[in-house]
Amino acid sequence: MADRVLVCARTVQALEGAHKDVLKQAGFEIVPSKLDRHLTADELAERLPGMVAVIVGLDEVSQKALDGADILKVISMNGVGLDRIDVEAATDRGIVVTHTPGTNADSVADHTLALILAQARLIPHHDRNVRSGGWTRIAGRELKGRVLGIVGVGHIGKAVALRALAFGMRVQAYDPFPDRAFCSTHGIDVVDLKDILATSDVLSLHCPVTPDTENLINASSIATMKRGAVLINTARGELVDENALIDALASGPLSGAGLDVFTTEPPRESPLWRMEQVVLSPHLGGNTREAVLRTAYQSALNVVAVVRGGKADRVVNPEVLREIRKD
């Protein structure tokens, strides 16, 4: 009987491509979740028995979900963020966790610049105005010479920096573990969090959600930001206290925001919907056909590498892989 792979990530299920071919060629049976949404812990637990691997998106891979696993060897995250996966619980059970850093970096970086440009040139406002029969021309802002602060200088943060530099922006970065060689090569100033908040015209978030970064942008941190700054978030909604952001946009400290992610997705009704200075999109920064296929292919390769004994270099808990291969 073929080893079975549960596929919960919706794009991996829906699209045909090399990702499915590589699994089939390696002798796996693909078992789709058949749900067009993210799975709850209970739904995942019901489907995990008999599965040697699972490919997930933003599904709830909690300790409760993993209680359903009996022969599971690998959780392959179809993306980068691990905030929906209990890595500690997986590690305790001897389950390898993998992800796909870098596969959607260009896509997310493009979308980040799109939000920055939409804010600078008031594109959503002008689009609505012309469609309604208006011809009101409100002056926007050039990007050249403005200061972009990037919080998190990983694959995506670097890609955003290179694009912003091409527009003539001054780029500065904050990261607890910065790539100083990259920053030095490209003339990017490495600063602390206090300085990046106080001096950035545009602040763009590209860091993971951790206990240290959850609600990183809150009432206190917003109070220290440069007056009139714009906040861009294409990372995770949990990085921002949405109520504090709404207050800051309504009362004036911030002049605008571009948001691709939200604390609750899909988001509930919010005052953000009615704010002209806010540009919104439905968590699609990484959703280009090219990035989707690259990510799906890498998530499939990760399954094959772990289960079939190949080179696995995108493992989050390598100690588990070492233990498995030692046996």
mmCIF file of C-alpha atoms in Angstrom:
data_model
loop_
_atom_site.group_PDB
_atom_site.id
_atom_site.type_symbol
_atom_site.label_atom_id
_atom_site.label_comp_id
_atom_site.label_asym_id
_atom_site.label_seq_id
_atom_site.Cartn_x
_atom_site.Cartn_y
_atom_site.Cartn_z
ATOM 1 C CA MET A 1 0.000 0.000 0.000
ATOM 2 C CA ALA A 2 1.342 3.443 -0.951
ATOM 3 C CA ASP A 3 2.273 5.954 1.726
ATOM 4 C CA ARG A 4 -0.538 8.474 2.027
ATOM 5 C CA VAL A 5 -0.144 12.264 2.073
ATOM 6 C CA LEU A 6 -3.014 14.396 3.362
ATOM 7 C CA VAL A 7 -3.189 17.666 1.427
ATOM 8 C CA CYS A 8 -5.010 20.447 3.279
ATOM 9 C CA ALA A 9 -3.422 23.479 1.594
ATOM 10 C CA ARG A 10 -6.104 24.593 -0.827
ATOM 11 C CA THR A 11 -3.859 25.722 -3.655
ATOM 12 C CA VAL A 12 -1.905 22.456 -3.542
ATOM 13 C CA GLN A 13 -5.187 20.562 -3.828
ATOM 14 C CA ALA A 14 -6.676 22.687 -6.580
ATOM 15 C CA LEU A 15 -3.776 23.154 -8.994
ATOM 16 C CA GLU A 16 -2.222 20.552 -11.244
ATOM 17 C CA GLY A 17 1.517 20.736 -11.634
ATOM 18 C CA ALA A 18 4.943 19.405 -10.781
ATOM 19 C CA HIS A 19 4.096 19.285 -7.063
ATOM 20 C CA LYS A 20 1.635 16.435 -7.607
ATOM 21 C CA ASP A 21 3.916 14.724 -10.111
ATOM 22 C CA VAL A 22 6.837 14.624 -7.690
ATOM 23 C CA LEU A 23 4.683 13.041 -4.976
ATOM 24 C CA LYS A 24 3.251 10.409 -7.314
ATOM 25 C CA GLN A 25 6.661 9.593 -8.775
ATOM 26 C CA ALA A 26 7.953 9.023 -5.242
ATOM 27 C CA GLY A 27 5.159 6.515 -4.639
ATOM 28 C CA PHE A 28 2.793 8.602 -2.524
ATOM 29 C CA GLU A 29 -0.992 8.545 -2.647
ATOM 30 C CA ILE A 30 -2.405 12.076 -2.501
ATOM 31 C CA VAL A 31 -5.442 12.406 -0.218
ATOM 32 C CA PRO A 32 -7.148 15.828 -0.487
ATOM 33 C CA SER A 33 -8.987 17.209 2.529
ATOM 34 C CA LYS A 34 -11.843 18.185 0.171
ATOM 35 C CA LEU A 35 -12.569 21.302 2.215
ATOM 36 C CA ASP A 36 -12.298 24.700 0.559
ATOM 37 C CA ARG A 37 -11.177 26.366 3.792
ATOM 38 C CA HIS A 38 -8.656 25.980 6.559
ATOM 39 C CA LEU A 39 -9.187 22.942 8.779
ATOM 40 C CA THR A 40 -9.920 23.174 12.486
ATOM 41 C CA ALA A 41 -7.969 21.028 14.941
ATOM 42 C CA ASP A 42 -10.839 18.530 15.176
ATOM 43 C CA GLU A 43 -11.171 18.249 11.400
ATOM 44 C CA LEU A 44 -7.458 17.703 10.999
ATOM 45 C CA ALA A 45 -7.340 15.123 13.798
ATOM 46 C CA GLU A 46 -10.096 13.139 12.069
ATOM 47 C CA ARG A 47 -8.104 12.970 8.832
ATOM 48 C CA LEU A 48 -4.589 12.264 10.137
ATOM 49 C CA PRO A 49 -4.840 8.540 11.003
ATOM 50 C CA GLY A 50 -2.997 6.504 8.388
ATOM 51 C CA MET A 51 -1.186 9.537 6.951
ATOM 52 C CA VAL A 52 2.596 9.548 6.745
ATOM 53 C CA ALA A 53 2.681 13.235 5.778
ATOM 54 C CA VAL A 54 0.436 16.284 5.692
ATOM 55 C CA ILE A 55 0.766 19.444 3.612
ATOM 56 C CA VAL A 56 -0.906 22.359 5.380
ATOM 57 C CA GLY A 57 -1.606 26.029 4.822
ATOM 58 C CA LEU A 58 -3.220 28.089 7.564
ATOM 59 C CA ASP A 59 -4.841 25.023 9.104
ATOM 60 C CA GLU A 60 -4.861 24.581 12.880
ATOM 61 C CA VAL A 61 -2.000 22.155 13.524
ATOM 62 C CA SER A 62 -2.285 22.175 17.297
ATOM 63 C CA GLN A 63 -1.528 19.560 19.926
ATOM 64 C CA LYS A 64 -5.179 18.560 19.719
ATOM 65 C CA ALA A 65 -4.925 18.065 15.965
ATOM 66 C CA LEU A 66 -1.781 15.974 16.331
ATOM 67 C CA ASP A 67 -3.564 13.647 18.742
ATOM 68 C CA GLY A 68 -5.032 12.106 15.579
ATOM 69 C CA ALA A 69 -1.629 11.276 14.108
ATOM 70 C CA ASP A 70 -0.527 7.661 14.350
ATOM 71 C CA ILE A 71 2.194 7.235 11.697
ATOM 72 C CA LEU A 72 2.798 10.876 10.742
ATOM 73 C CA LYS A 73 6.434 11.652 9.894
ATOM 74 C CA VAL A 74 6.312 15.167 8.481
ATOM 75 C CA ILE A 75 4.191 18.312 8.565
ATOM 76 C CA SER A 76 4.997 20.280 5.416
ATOM 77 C CA MET A 77 3.974 23.924 5.672
ATOM 78 C CA ASN A 78 2.987 25.268 2.259
ATOM 79 C CA GLY A 79 4.462 28.667 3.050
ATOM 80 C CA VAL A 80 6.785 30.285 5.548
ATOM 81 C CA GLY A 81 4.827 31.239 8.674
ATOM 82 C CA LEU A 82 4.679 28.674 11.453
ATOM 83 C CA ASP A 83 2.285 30.444 13.802
ATOM 84 C CA ARG A 84 -0.528 27.930 13.084
ATOM 85 C CA ILE A 85 1.718 24.930 13.813
ATOM 86 C CA ASP A 86 2.582 23.750 17.320
ATOM 87 C CA VAL A 87 6.201 22.936 16.505
ATOM 88 C CA GLU A 88 6.936 21.932 20.096
ATOM 89 C CA ALA A 89 4.096 19.391 20.096
ATOM 90 C CA ALA A 90 5.290 17.998 16.769
ATOM 91 C CA THR A 91 8.856 17.749 18.057
ATOM 92 C CA ASP A 92 7.709 15.922 21.192
ATOM 93 C CA ARG A 93 5.991 13.375 18.937
ATOM 94 C CA GLY A 94 9.004 12.906 16.679
ATOM 95 C CA ILE A 95 7.339 14.623 13.712
ATOM 96 C CA VAL A 96 9.499 16.704 11.367
ATOM 97 C CA VAL A 97 8.202 20.183 10.457
ATOM 98 C CA THR A 98 9.261 21.828 7.190
ATOM 99 C CA HIS A 99 8.418 25.088 5.426
ATOM 100 C CA THR A 100 9.222 26.933 2.189
ATOM 101 C CA PRO A 101 11.158 30.148 2.876
ATOM 102 C CA GLY A 102 11.867 32.277 -0.162
ATOM 103 C CA THR A 103 9.426 30.712 -2.605
ATOM 104 C CA ASN A 104 6.941 33.590 -2.457
ATOM 105 C CA ALA A 105 9.353 36.411 -1.571
ATOM 106 C CA ASP A 106 9.148 38.171 -4.936
ATOM 107 C CA SER A 107 5.360 37.944 -4.979
ATOM 108 C CA VAL A 108 4.950 39.395 -1.475
ATOM 109 C CA ALA A 109 7.563 42.066 -2.172
ATOM 110 C CA ASP A 110 5.734 43.127 -5.343
ATOM 111 C CA HIS A 111 2.475 43.392 -3.405
ATOM 112 C CA THR A 112 4.159 45.372 -0.639
ATOM 113 C CA LEU A 113 5.378 47.924 -3.171
ATOM 114 C CA ALA A 114 1.913 47.974 -4.738
ATOM 115 C CA LEU A 115 0.428 48.946 -1.367
ATOM 116 C CA ILE A 116 3.111 51.582 -0.813
ATOM 117 C CA LEU A 117 2.448 53.075 -4.254
ATOM 118 C CA ALA A 118 -1.315 52.894 -3.796
ATOM 119 C CA GLN A 119 -0.923 54.881 -0.594
ATOM 120 C CA ALA A 120 1.532 57.392 -2.013
ATOM 121 C CA ARG A 121 -0.534 58.143 -5.122
ATOM 122 C CA LEU A 122 -4.005 57.650 -3.556
ATOM 123 C CA ILE A 123 -4.880 55.189 -6.311
ATOM 124 C CA PRO A 124 -7.944 53.575 -4.667
ATOM 125 C CA HIS A 125 -9.449 57.016 -3.987
ATOM 126 C CA HIS A 126 -8.882 58.235 -7.538
ATOM 127 C CA ASP A 127 -10.231 54.997 -9.006
ATOM 128 C CA ARG A 128 -13.472 55.325 -7.038
ATOM 129 C CA ASN A 129 -13.701 59.029 -7.875
ATOM 130 C CA VAL A 130 -13.433 58.546 -11.645
ATOM 131 C CA ARG A 131 -15.822 55.570 -11.642
ATOM 132 C CA SER A 132 -18.428 57.714 -9.879
ATOM 133 C CA GLY A 133 -18.138 60.452 -12.492
ATOM 134 C CA GLY A 134 -15.716 62.679 -10.631
ATOM 135 C CA TRP A 135 -12.471 64.275 -11.749
ATOM 136 C CA THR A 136 -10.997 65.471 -8.440
ATOM 137 C CA ARG A 137 -7.207 65.493 -8.636
ATOM 138 C CA ILE A 138 -5.567 65.262 -5.211
ATOM 139 C CA ALA A 139 -1.783 65.458 -5.183
ATOM 140 C CA GLY A 140 0.069 62.394 -3.981
ATOM 141 C CA ARG A 141 3.661 61.882 -2.870
ATOM 142 C CA GLU A 142 6.791 60.687 -4.666
ATOM 143 C CA LEU A 143 8.668 57.763 -3.166
ATOM 144 C CA LYS A 144 12.105 59.132 -3.989
ATOM 145 C CA GLY A 145 13.827 60.419 -0.872
ATOM 146 C CA ARG A 146 11.261 59.053 1.558
ATOM 147 C CA VAL A 147 12.418 56.752 4.342
ATOM 148 C CA LEU A 148 11.216 53.147 4.304
ATOM 149 C CA GLY A 149 11.636 51.229 7.543
ATOM 150 C CA ILE A 150 11.646 47.452 7.169
ATOM 151 C CA VAL A 151 11.009 45.340 10.259
ATOM 152 C CA GLY A 152 12.382 41.881 9.517
ATOM 153 C CA VAL A 153 15.159 41.433 6.965
ATOM 154 C CA GLY A 154 14.530 37.894 5.746
ATOM 155 C CA HIS A 155 13.839 36.788 2.176
ATOM 156 C CA ILE A 156 10.823 39.078 1.803
ATOM 157 C CA GLY A 157 12.284 42.051 3.656
ATOM 158 C CA LYS A 158 15.363 41.955 1.434
ATOM 159 C CA ALA A 159 13.265 41.748 -1.726
ATOM 160 C CA VAL A 160 11.217 44.750 -0.579
ATOM 161 C CA ALA A 161 14.387 46.689 0.186
ATOM 162 C CA LEU A 162 15.800 46.155 -3.308
ATOM 163 C CA ARG A 163 12.564 47.319 -4.926
ATOM 164 C CA ALA A 164 12.349 50.386 -2.694
ATOM 165 C CA LEU A 165 15.946 51.322 -3.457
ATOM 166 C CA ALA A 166 15.118 51.185 -7.168
ATOM 167 C CA PHE A 167 12.447 53.832 -6.505
ATOM 168 C CA GLY A 168 15.030 56.036 -4.815
ATOM 169 C CA MET A 169 13.782 55.482 -1.272
ATOM 170 C CA ARG A 170 16.135 55.588 1.674
ATOM 171 C CA VAL A 171 15.907 52.207 3.370
ATOM 172 C CA GLN A 172 16.588 51.373 6.990
ATOM 173 C CA ALA A 173 16.027 48.071 8.722
ATOM 174 C CA TYR A 174 15.455 46.540 12.121
ATOM 175 C CA ASP A 175 16.028 42.847 12.797
ATOM 176 C CA PRO A 176 17.239 41.150 15.990
ATOM 177 C CA PHE A 177 19.679 39.176 13.814
ATOM 178 C CA PRO A 178 20.301 41.385 10.778
ATOM 179 C CA ASP A 179 22.203 40.324 7.682
ATOM 180 C CA ARG A 180 24.748 43.098 8.029
ATOM 181 C CA ALA A 181 26.623 42.092 4.883
ATOM 182 C CA PHE A 182 23.474 42.478 2.770
ATOM 183 C CA CYS A 183 22.588 45.784 4.405
ATOM 184 C CA SER A 184 26.103 47.152 4.002
ATOM 185 C CA THR A 185 26.288 46.114 0.345
ATOM 186 C CA HIS A 186 23.045 47.909 -0.464
ATOM 187 C CA GLY A 187 23.466 50.987 1.713
ATOM 188 C CA ILE A 188 20.738 50.025 4.166
ATOM 189 C CA ASP A 189 21.063 51.466 7.670
ATOM 190 C CA VAL A 190 20.596 48.946 10.482
ATOM 191 C CA VAL A 191 18.856 50.684 13.378
ATOM 192 C CA ASP A 192 17.079 49.732 16.578
ATOM 193 C CA LEU A 193 13.321 49.446 16.911
ATOM 194 C CA LYS A 194 12.968 52.799 18.653
ATOM 195 C CA ASP A 195 14.740 54.627 15.828
ATOM 196 C CA ILE A 196 12.934 52.875 13.001
ATOM 197 C CA LEU A 197 9.580 53.780 14.520
ATOM 198 C CA ALA A 198 10.560 57.406 15.062
ATOM 199 C CA THR A 199 12.124 58.120 11.670
ATOM 200 C CA SER A 200 10.326 56.056 9.005
ATOM 201 C CA ASP A 201 7.901 57.703 6.576
ATOM 202 C CA VAL A 202 6.676 54.231 5.661
ATOM 203 C CA LEU A 203 6.972 51.293 8.070
ATOM 204 C CA SER A 204 6.666 47.838 6.500
ATOM 205 C CA LEU A 205 6.377 44.654 8.582
ATOM 206 C CA HIS A 206 8.080 41.438 7.447
ATOM 207 C CA CYS A 207 8.689 39.497 10.649
ATOM 208 C CA PRO A 208 7.119 36.320 12.059
ATOM 209 C CA VAL A 209 4.653 36.279 14.931
ATOM 210 C CA THR A 210 6.398 35.374 18.182
ATOM 211 C CA PRO A 211 5.713 36.273 21.817
ATOM 212 C CA ASP A 212 8.077 39.222 21.263
ATOM 213 C CA THR A 213 6.407 40.502 18.082
ATOM 214 C CA GLU A 214 2.708 39.879 18.741
ATOM 215 C CA ASN A 215 1.014 43.307 18.828
ATOM 216 C CA LEU A 216 4.384 44.902 18.073
ATOM 217 C CA ILE A 217 2.446 47.828 16.641
ATOM 218 C CA ASN A 218 0.244 48.941 19.530
ATOM 219 C CA ALA A 219 -0.867 52.200 21.106
ATOM 220 C CA SER A 220 2.491 52.713 22.822
ATOM 221 C CA SER A 221 4.637 52.022 19.773
ATOM 222 C CA ILE A 222 2.367 54.047 17.485
ATOM 223 C CA ALA A 223 2.791 57.010 19.840
ATOM 224 C CA THR A 224 6.526 56.950 19.076
ATOM 225 C CA MET A 225 6.125 56.749 15.285
ATOM 226 C CA LYS A 226 6.834 59.664 12.988
ATOM 227 C CA ARG A 227 3.715 61.789 12.635
ATOM 228 C CA GLY A 228 2.039 61.190 9.289
ATOM 229 C CA ALA A 229 3.736 57.823 8.753
ATOM 230 C CA VAL A 230 2.136 55.018 6.754
ATOM 231 C CA LEU A 231 1.970 51.439 8.062
ATOM 232 C CA ILE A 232 2.221 48.508 5.637
ATOM 233 C CA ASN A 233 1.566 44.935 6.796
ATOM 234 C CA THR A 234 1.898 41.975 4.438
ATOM 235 C CA ALA A 235 3.226 39.615 7.136
ATOM 236 C CA ARG A 236 0.712 38.583 9.815
ATOM 237 C CA GLY A 237 -2.280 40.381 11.293
ATOM 238 C CA GLU A 238 -1.261 39.500 14.825
ATOM 239 C CA LEU A 239 1.671 41.893 14.577
ATOM 240 C CA VAL A 240 -0.730 44.833 14.833
ATOM 241 C CA ASP A 241 -3.247 45.832 17.497
ATOM 242 C CA GLU A 242 -6.041 46.712 15.080
ATOM 243 C CA ASN A 243 -7.974 48.809 17.586
ATOM 244 C CA ALA A 244 -4.890 50.919 18.282
ATOM 245 C CA LEU A 245 -4.307 51.278 14.541
ATOM 246 C CA ILE A 246 -7.897 52.397 13.972
ATOM 247 C CA ASP A 247 -7.581 55.007 16.725
ATOM 248 C CA ALA A 248 -4.299 56.302 15.266
ATOM 249 C CA LEU A 249 -5.766 56.591 11.772
ATOM 250 C CA ALA A 250 -8.896 58.308 13.061
ATOM 251 C CA SER A 251 -7.093 60.805 15.292
ATOM 252 C CA GLY A 252 -4.189 61.612 12.997
ATOM 253 C CA PRO A 253 -0.806 60.247 14.161
ATOM 254 C CA LEU A 254 -0.751 57.923 11.139
ATOM 255 C CA SER A 255 -1.742 59.163 7.696
ATOM 256 C CA GLY A 256 -2.581 55.789 6.196
ATOM 257 C CA ALA A 257 -2.149 52.043 6.096
ATOM 258 C CA GLY A 258 -1.899 49.249 3.561
ATOM 259 C CA LEU A 259 -3.050 45.924 4.988
ATOM 260 C CA ASP A 260 -2.987 42.490 3.385
ATOM 261 C CA VAL A 261 -3.374 40.585 6.663
ATOM 262 C CA PHE A 262 -5.706 40.813 9.646
ATOM 263 C CA THR A 263 -6.048 39.414 13.142
ATOM 264 C CA THR A 264 -9.124 37.443 12.073
ATOM 265 C CA GLU A 265 -9.324 36.154 8.508
ATOM 266 C CA PRO A 266 -11.679 36.680 6.837
ATOM 267 C CA PRO A 267 -11.958 39.830 8.953
ATOM 268 C CA ARG A 268 -15.130 40.942 10.641
ATOM 269 C CA GLU A 269 -16.813 44.277 9.936
ATOM 270 C CA SER A 270 -14.398 47.010 10.942
ATOM 271 C CA PRO A 271 -14.064 50.807 10.868
ATOM 272 C CA LEU A 272 -11.069 50.143 8.590
ATOM 273 C CA TRP A 273 -13.529 49.426 5.763
ATOM 274 C CA ARG A 274 -14.776 53.001 5.853
ATOM 275 C CA MET A 275 -11.401 54.752 6.066
ATOM 276 C CA GLU A 276 -10.393 56.399 2.799
ATOM 277 C CA GLN A 277 -6.737 56.411 3.798
ATOM 278 C CA VAL A 278 -6.574 52.618 4.187
ATOM 279 C CA VAL A 279 -5.872 50.188 1.326
ATOM 280 C CA LEU A 280 -7.011 46.611 1.954
ATOM 281 C CA SER A 281 -6.443 43.256 0.248
ATOM 282 C CA PRO A 282 -7.446 39.687 1.250
ATOM 283 C CA HIS A 283 -4.112 38.095 2.277
ATOM 284 C CA LEU A 284 -2.964 37.578 -1.297
ATOM 285 C CA GLY A 285 0.557 38.959 -1.156
ATOM 286 C CA GLY A 286 2.009 35.575 -2.036
ATOM 287 C CA ASN A 287 -0.818 34.654 -4.364
ATOM 288 C CA THR A 288 0.624 34.838 -7.855
ATOM 289 C CA ARG A 289 0.542 31.781 -10.066
ATOM 290 C CA GLU A 290 4.325 31.650 -10.168
ATOM 291 C CA ALA A 291 4.719 31.824 -6.392
ATOM 292 C CA VAL A 292 1.873 29.399 -5.722
ATOM 293 C CA LEU A 293 3.407 26.748 -7.979
ATOM 294 C CA ARG A 294 6.930 27.291 -6.592
ATOM 295 C CA THR A 295 5.669 26.987 -3.037
ATOM 296 C CA ALA A 296 3.557 23.904 -3.745
ATOM 297 C CA TYR A 297 6.497 22.221 -5.466
ATOM 298 C CA GLN A 298 8.825 22.946 -2.551
ATOM 299 C CA SER A 299 6.300 21.696 0.004
ATOM 300 C CA ALA A 300 6.019 18.444 -1.978
ATOM 301 C CA LEU A 301 9.807 18.143 -2.262
ATOM 302 C CA ASN A 302 10.038 18.561 1.512
ATOM 303 C CA VAL A 303 7.725 15.576 2.016
ATOM 304 C CA VAL A 304 9.738 13.418 -0.370
ATOM 305 C CA ALA A 305 13.048 14.451 1.197
ATOM 306 C CA VAL A 306 11.985 13.642 4.751
ATOM 307 C CA VAL A 307 10.100 10.403 4.118
ATOM 308 C CA ARG A 308 12.314 8.975 1.373
ATOM 309 C CA GLY A 309 15.615 9.998 2.918
ATOM 310 C CA GLY A 310 16.744 12.743 0.557
ATOM 311 C CA LYS A 311 18.393 16.071 1.316
ATOM 312 C CA ALA A 312 16.057 17.990 3.625
ATOM 313 C CA ASP A 313 17.348 21.533 4.111
ATOM 314 C CA ARG A 314 14.153 23.393 5.038
ATOM 315 C CA VAL A 315 13.497 21.656 8.331
ATOM 316 C CA VAL A 316 12.356 23.678 11.335
ATOM 317 C CA ASN A 317 13.212 21.046 13.969
ATOM 318 C CA PRO A 318 16.337 19.332 12.588
ATOM 319 C CA GLU A 319 16.930 17.472 15.835
ATOM 320 C CA VAL A 320 13.926 15.282 15.012
ATOM 321 C CA LEU A 321 15.242 14.526 11.535
ATOM 322 C CA ARG A 322 18.654 13.603 12.950
ATOM 323 C CA GLU A 323 17.021 11.235 15.426
ATOM 324 C CA ILE A 324 14.913 9.592 12.716
ATOM 325 C CA ARG A 325 17.889 9.062 10.423
ATOM 326 C CA LYS A 326 20.068 7.807 13.255
ATOM 327 C CA ASP A 327 17.589 4.975 13.709
#
